[in-house]
Coordinates of C-alpha atoms in Angstrom, one line a residue:
X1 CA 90.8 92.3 163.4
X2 CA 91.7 88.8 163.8
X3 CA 94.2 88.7 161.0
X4 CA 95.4 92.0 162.9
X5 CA 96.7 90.3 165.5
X6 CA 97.9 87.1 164.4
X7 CA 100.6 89.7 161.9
X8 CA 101.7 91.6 165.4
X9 CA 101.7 88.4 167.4
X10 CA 104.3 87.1 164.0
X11 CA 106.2 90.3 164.1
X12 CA 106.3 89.7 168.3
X13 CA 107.6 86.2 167.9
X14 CA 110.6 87.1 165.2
X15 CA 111.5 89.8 167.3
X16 CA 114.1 88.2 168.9
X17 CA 115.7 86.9 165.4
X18 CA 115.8 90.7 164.2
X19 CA 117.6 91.6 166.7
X20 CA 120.1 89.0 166.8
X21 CA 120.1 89.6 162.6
X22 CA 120.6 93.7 163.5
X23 CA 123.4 93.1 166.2
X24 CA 125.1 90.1 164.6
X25 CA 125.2 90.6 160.7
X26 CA 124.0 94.4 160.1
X27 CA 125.7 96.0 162.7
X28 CA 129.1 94.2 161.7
X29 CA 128.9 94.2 158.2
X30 CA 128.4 98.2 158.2
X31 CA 131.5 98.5 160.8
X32 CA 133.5 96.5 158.4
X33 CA 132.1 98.2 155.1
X34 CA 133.1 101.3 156.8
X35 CA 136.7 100.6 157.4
X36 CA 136.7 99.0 153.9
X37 CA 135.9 102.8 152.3
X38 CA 138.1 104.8 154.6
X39 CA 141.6 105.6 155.2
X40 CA 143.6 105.3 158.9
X41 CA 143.0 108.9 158.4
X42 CA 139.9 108.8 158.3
X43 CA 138.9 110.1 154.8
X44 CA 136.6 108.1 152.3
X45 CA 138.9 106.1 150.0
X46 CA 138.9 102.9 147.8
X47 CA 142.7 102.3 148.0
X48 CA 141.5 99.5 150.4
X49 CA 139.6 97.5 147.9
X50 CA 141.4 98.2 144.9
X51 CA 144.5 96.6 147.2
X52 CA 142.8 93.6 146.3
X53 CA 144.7 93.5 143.4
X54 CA 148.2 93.7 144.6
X55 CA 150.2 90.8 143.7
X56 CA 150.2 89.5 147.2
X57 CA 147.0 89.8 147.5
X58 CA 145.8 88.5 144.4
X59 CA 148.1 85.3 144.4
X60 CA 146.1 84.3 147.8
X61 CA 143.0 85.3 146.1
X62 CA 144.2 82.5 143.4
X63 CA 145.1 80.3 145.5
X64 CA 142.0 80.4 147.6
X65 CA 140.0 79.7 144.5
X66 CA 141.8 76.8 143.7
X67 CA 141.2 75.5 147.1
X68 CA 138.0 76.2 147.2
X69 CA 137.3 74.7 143.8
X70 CA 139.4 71.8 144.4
X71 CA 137.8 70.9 147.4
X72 CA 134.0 71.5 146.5
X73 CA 134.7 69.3 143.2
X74 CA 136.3 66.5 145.5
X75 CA 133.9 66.5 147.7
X76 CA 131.5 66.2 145.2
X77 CA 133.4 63.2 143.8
X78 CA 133.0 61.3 147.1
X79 CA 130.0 62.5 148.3
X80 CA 128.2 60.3 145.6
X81 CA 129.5 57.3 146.0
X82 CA 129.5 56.9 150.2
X83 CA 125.4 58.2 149.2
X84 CA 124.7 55.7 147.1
X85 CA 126.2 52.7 149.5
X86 CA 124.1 54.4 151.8
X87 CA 120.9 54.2 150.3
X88 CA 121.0 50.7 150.1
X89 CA 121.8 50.0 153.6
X90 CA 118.6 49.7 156.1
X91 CA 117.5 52.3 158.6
X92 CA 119.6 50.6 161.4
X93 CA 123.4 50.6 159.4
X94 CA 122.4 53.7 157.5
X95 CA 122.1 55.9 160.7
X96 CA 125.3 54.4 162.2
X97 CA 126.9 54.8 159.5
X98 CA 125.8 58.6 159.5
X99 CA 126.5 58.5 163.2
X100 CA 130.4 57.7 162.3
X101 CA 130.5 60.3 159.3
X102 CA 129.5 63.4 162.0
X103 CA 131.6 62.0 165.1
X104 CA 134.7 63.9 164.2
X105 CA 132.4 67.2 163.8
X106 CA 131.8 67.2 167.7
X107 CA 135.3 67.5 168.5
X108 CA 137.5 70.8 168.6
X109 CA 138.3 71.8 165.3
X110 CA 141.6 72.8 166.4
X111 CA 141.8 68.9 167.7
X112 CA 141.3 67.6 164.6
X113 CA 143.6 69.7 162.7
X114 CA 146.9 68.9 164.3
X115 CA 145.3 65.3 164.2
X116 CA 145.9 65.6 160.6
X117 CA 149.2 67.7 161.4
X118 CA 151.0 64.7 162.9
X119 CA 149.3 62.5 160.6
X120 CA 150.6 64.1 157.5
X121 CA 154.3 65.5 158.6
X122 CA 157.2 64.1 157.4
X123 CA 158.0 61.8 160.9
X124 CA 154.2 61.4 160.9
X125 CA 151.9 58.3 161.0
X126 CA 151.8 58.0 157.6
X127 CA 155.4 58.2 156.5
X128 CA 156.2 55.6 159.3
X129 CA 153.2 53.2 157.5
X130 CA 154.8 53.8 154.4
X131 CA 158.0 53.3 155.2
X132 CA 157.4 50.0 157.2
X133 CA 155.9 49.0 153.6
X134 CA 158.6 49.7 152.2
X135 CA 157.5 52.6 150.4
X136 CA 159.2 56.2 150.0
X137 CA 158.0 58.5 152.6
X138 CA 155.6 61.1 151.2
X139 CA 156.5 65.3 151.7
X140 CA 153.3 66.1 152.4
X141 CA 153.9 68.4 155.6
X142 CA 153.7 72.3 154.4
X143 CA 152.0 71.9 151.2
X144 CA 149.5 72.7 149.1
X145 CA 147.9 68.9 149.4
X146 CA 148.2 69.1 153.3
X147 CA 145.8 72.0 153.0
X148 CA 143.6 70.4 150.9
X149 CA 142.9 67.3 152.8
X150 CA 142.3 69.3 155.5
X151 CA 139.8 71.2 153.8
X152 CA 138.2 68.0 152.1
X153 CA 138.0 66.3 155.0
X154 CA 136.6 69.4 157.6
X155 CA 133.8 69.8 154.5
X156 CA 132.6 66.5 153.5
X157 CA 130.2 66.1 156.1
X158 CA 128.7 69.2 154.5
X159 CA 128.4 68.1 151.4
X160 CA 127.3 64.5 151.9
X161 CA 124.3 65.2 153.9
X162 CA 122.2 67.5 151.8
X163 CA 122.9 65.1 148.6
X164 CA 122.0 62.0 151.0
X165 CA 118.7 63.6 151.8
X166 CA 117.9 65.2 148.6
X167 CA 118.4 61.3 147.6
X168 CA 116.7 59.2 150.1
X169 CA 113.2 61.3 149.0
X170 CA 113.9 59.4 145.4
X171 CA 111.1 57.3 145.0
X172 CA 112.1 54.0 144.6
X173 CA 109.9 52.7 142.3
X174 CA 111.3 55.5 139.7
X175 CA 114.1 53.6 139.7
X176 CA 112.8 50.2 139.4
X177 CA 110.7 50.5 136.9
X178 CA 114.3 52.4 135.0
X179 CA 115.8 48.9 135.8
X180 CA 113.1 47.0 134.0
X181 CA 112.8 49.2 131.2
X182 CA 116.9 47.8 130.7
X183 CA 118.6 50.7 132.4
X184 CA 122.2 50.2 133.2
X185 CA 123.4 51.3 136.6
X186 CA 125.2 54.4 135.3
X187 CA 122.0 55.2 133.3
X188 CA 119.7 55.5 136.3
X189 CA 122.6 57.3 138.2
X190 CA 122.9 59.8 134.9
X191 CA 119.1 59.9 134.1
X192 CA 117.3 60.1 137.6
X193 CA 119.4 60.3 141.0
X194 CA 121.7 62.6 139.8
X195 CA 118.9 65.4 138.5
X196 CA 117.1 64.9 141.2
X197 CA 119.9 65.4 143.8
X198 CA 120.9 68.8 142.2
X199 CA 118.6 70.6 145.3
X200 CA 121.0 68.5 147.6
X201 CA 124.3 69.2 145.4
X202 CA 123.6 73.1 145.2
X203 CA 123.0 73.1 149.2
X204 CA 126.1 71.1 149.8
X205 CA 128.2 73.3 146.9
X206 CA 127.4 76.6 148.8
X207 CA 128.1 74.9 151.9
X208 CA 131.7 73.9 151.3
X209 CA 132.7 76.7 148.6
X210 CA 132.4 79.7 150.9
X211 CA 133.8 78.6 154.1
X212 CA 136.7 76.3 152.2
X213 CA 137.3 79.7 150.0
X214 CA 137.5 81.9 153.5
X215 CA 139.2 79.3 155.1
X216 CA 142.5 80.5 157.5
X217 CA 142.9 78.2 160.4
X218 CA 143.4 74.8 158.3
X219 CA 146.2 76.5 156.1
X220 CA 148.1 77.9 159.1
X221 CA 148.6 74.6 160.5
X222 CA 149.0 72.4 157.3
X223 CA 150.7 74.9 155.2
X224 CA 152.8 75.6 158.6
X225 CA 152.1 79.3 157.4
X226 CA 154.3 78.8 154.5
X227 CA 151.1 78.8 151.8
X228 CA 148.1 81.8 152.2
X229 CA 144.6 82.0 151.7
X230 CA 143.4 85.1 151.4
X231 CA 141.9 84.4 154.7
X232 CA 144.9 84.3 156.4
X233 CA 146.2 88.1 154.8
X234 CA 142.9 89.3 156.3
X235 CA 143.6 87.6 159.7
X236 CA 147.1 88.9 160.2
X237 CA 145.7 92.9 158.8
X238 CA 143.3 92.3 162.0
X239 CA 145.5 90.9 164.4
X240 CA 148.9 91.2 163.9
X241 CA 149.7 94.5 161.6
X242 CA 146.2 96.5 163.0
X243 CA 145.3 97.7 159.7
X244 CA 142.0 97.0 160.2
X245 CA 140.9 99.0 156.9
X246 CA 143.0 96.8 154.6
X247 CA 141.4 93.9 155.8
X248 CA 138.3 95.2 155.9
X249 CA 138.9 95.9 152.0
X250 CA 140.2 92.7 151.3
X251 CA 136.8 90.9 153.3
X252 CA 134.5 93.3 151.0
X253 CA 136.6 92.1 148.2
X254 CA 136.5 88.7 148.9
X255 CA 132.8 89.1 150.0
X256 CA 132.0 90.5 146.5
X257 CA 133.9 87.6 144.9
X258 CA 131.9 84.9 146.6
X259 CA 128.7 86.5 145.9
X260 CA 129.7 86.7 142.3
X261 CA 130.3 83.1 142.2
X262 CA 127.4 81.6 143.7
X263 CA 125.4 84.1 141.4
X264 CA 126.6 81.0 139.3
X265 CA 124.4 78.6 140.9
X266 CA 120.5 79.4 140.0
X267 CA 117.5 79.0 142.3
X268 CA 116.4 75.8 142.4
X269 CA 113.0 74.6 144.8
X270 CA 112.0 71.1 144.6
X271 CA 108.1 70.9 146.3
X272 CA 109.2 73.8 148.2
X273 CA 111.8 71.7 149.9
X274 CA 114.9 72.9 147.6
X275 CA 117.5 75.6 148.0
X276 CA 118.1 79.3 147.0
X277 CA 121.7 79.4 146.1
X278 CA 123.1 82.8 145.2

């Protein structure tokens, strides 16, 4: 009886998060699978996914990958090192220095896009460094690099704190005694933080792949519309041509593709603390 109740008083409680899971993901992933495998007319089709292949369509797709790839590997590449300085700093530097790595993630995303805008155009900040050095100004406004900066720079947060806490749970002493057994530097980074950070790394891969691969917003305003994700075809089907069955299609598509490549990344659980990456 008693075990009874404590299941309906669960089921009670997570009410409210099956309803938000029903109205906010079901509901709208069946309106848009349902534009996805119709026609404007109406009829079942798959002219709408098959689209996906178009030229068009399938150089954004490319592109998007490249992106998405660039910027998870990139990420990666920094991630490790600013985790590493971290480590060794104490409780007090370490959280400040956390503090100033998410400050820019409480302002307006918009803000801190065109931040980078005039930053990066060709009259922009840096240009105007460069060329007070004495440098060769830098056409970086409307390009592919533009983009990803933007993306590397909106993502890193992501990626550097699940590695920074699947590394501060390192044992210390696992490293010592590595050091006193003659282990270089590289060796103990090689041998023991990096395994041990993969539950960290996966998390922080999943976390920058996907929304850097669906990413519209950050190429609009630092490709100047010029270069486009495949998030950016979908946007304009929705807002400006009304086809909202092609992009539908092209969102299954992409949803498909996505799910197909963190298939890619296996289930990892470390104490029960670790990640299930699809």
């Amino acid at each position: 009886m008693n075990r009874a109740k404590s299941v309906n008083r669960r089921t009670w409680l997570s009410s409210p998060y099956i309803l938000w899971v029903i109205g906010f993901t079901v509901i709208p992933l069946g309106v848009i699978f349902k534009y996805a495998l119709t026609s404007r007319e109406g009829g079942f089709s798959l002219e709408n996914i098959v689209a996906t292949f178009d030229p068009i369509h399938l150089k954004a797709m490319v592109f998007s990958l490249e992106i998405a790839v660039g910027c998870t590997l990139i990420c990666i590449l920094l991630s490790y090192p600013i985790v590493l300085a971290l480590r060794h700093l104490g409780m007090g530097r370490q959280g400040f220095t956390m503090f100033i790595l998410i400050l820019p993630m409480w302002m307006n995303f918009i803000l801190r896009i065109l931040a980078w805008q005039m930053i990066l155009s060709n009259n922009g900040i840096l240009n105007f460094l460069l060329t007070r050095l004495g440098l060769e100004a830098l056409p970086l406004a409307n390009t592919g690099t533009a983009i990803m900066i933007g993306v590397v720079y909106d993502y890193l947060p992501y990626m550097v704190l699940p590695i920074f806490n699947a590394v501060a749970e390192i044992d210390e002493d696992i490293i010592e005694a590595a050091r006193d057994l003659g282990a270089s530097g590289f060796t103990v980074f090689r041998k023991i933080i990096f395994p041990l950070s993969i539950p960290g790394l996966l998390s922080g891969i999943v976390m920058v792949f996907v929304p850097s691969m669906t990413s519209f917003v950050i190429s609009d305003i630092l490709g100047g519309g010029k270069l486009q994700l495949i998030g950016n075809i979908i946007e304009q089907e929705f807002t400006k041509s009304s086809n909202w069955n092609l992009g539908s299609g092209l969102s299954v598509s992409l949803m498909i593709f996505v799910l197909i490549s963190m298939a890619f990344t296996t289930k990892n659980d470390v104490e029960g603390k670790g990640s299930a990456i699809w």
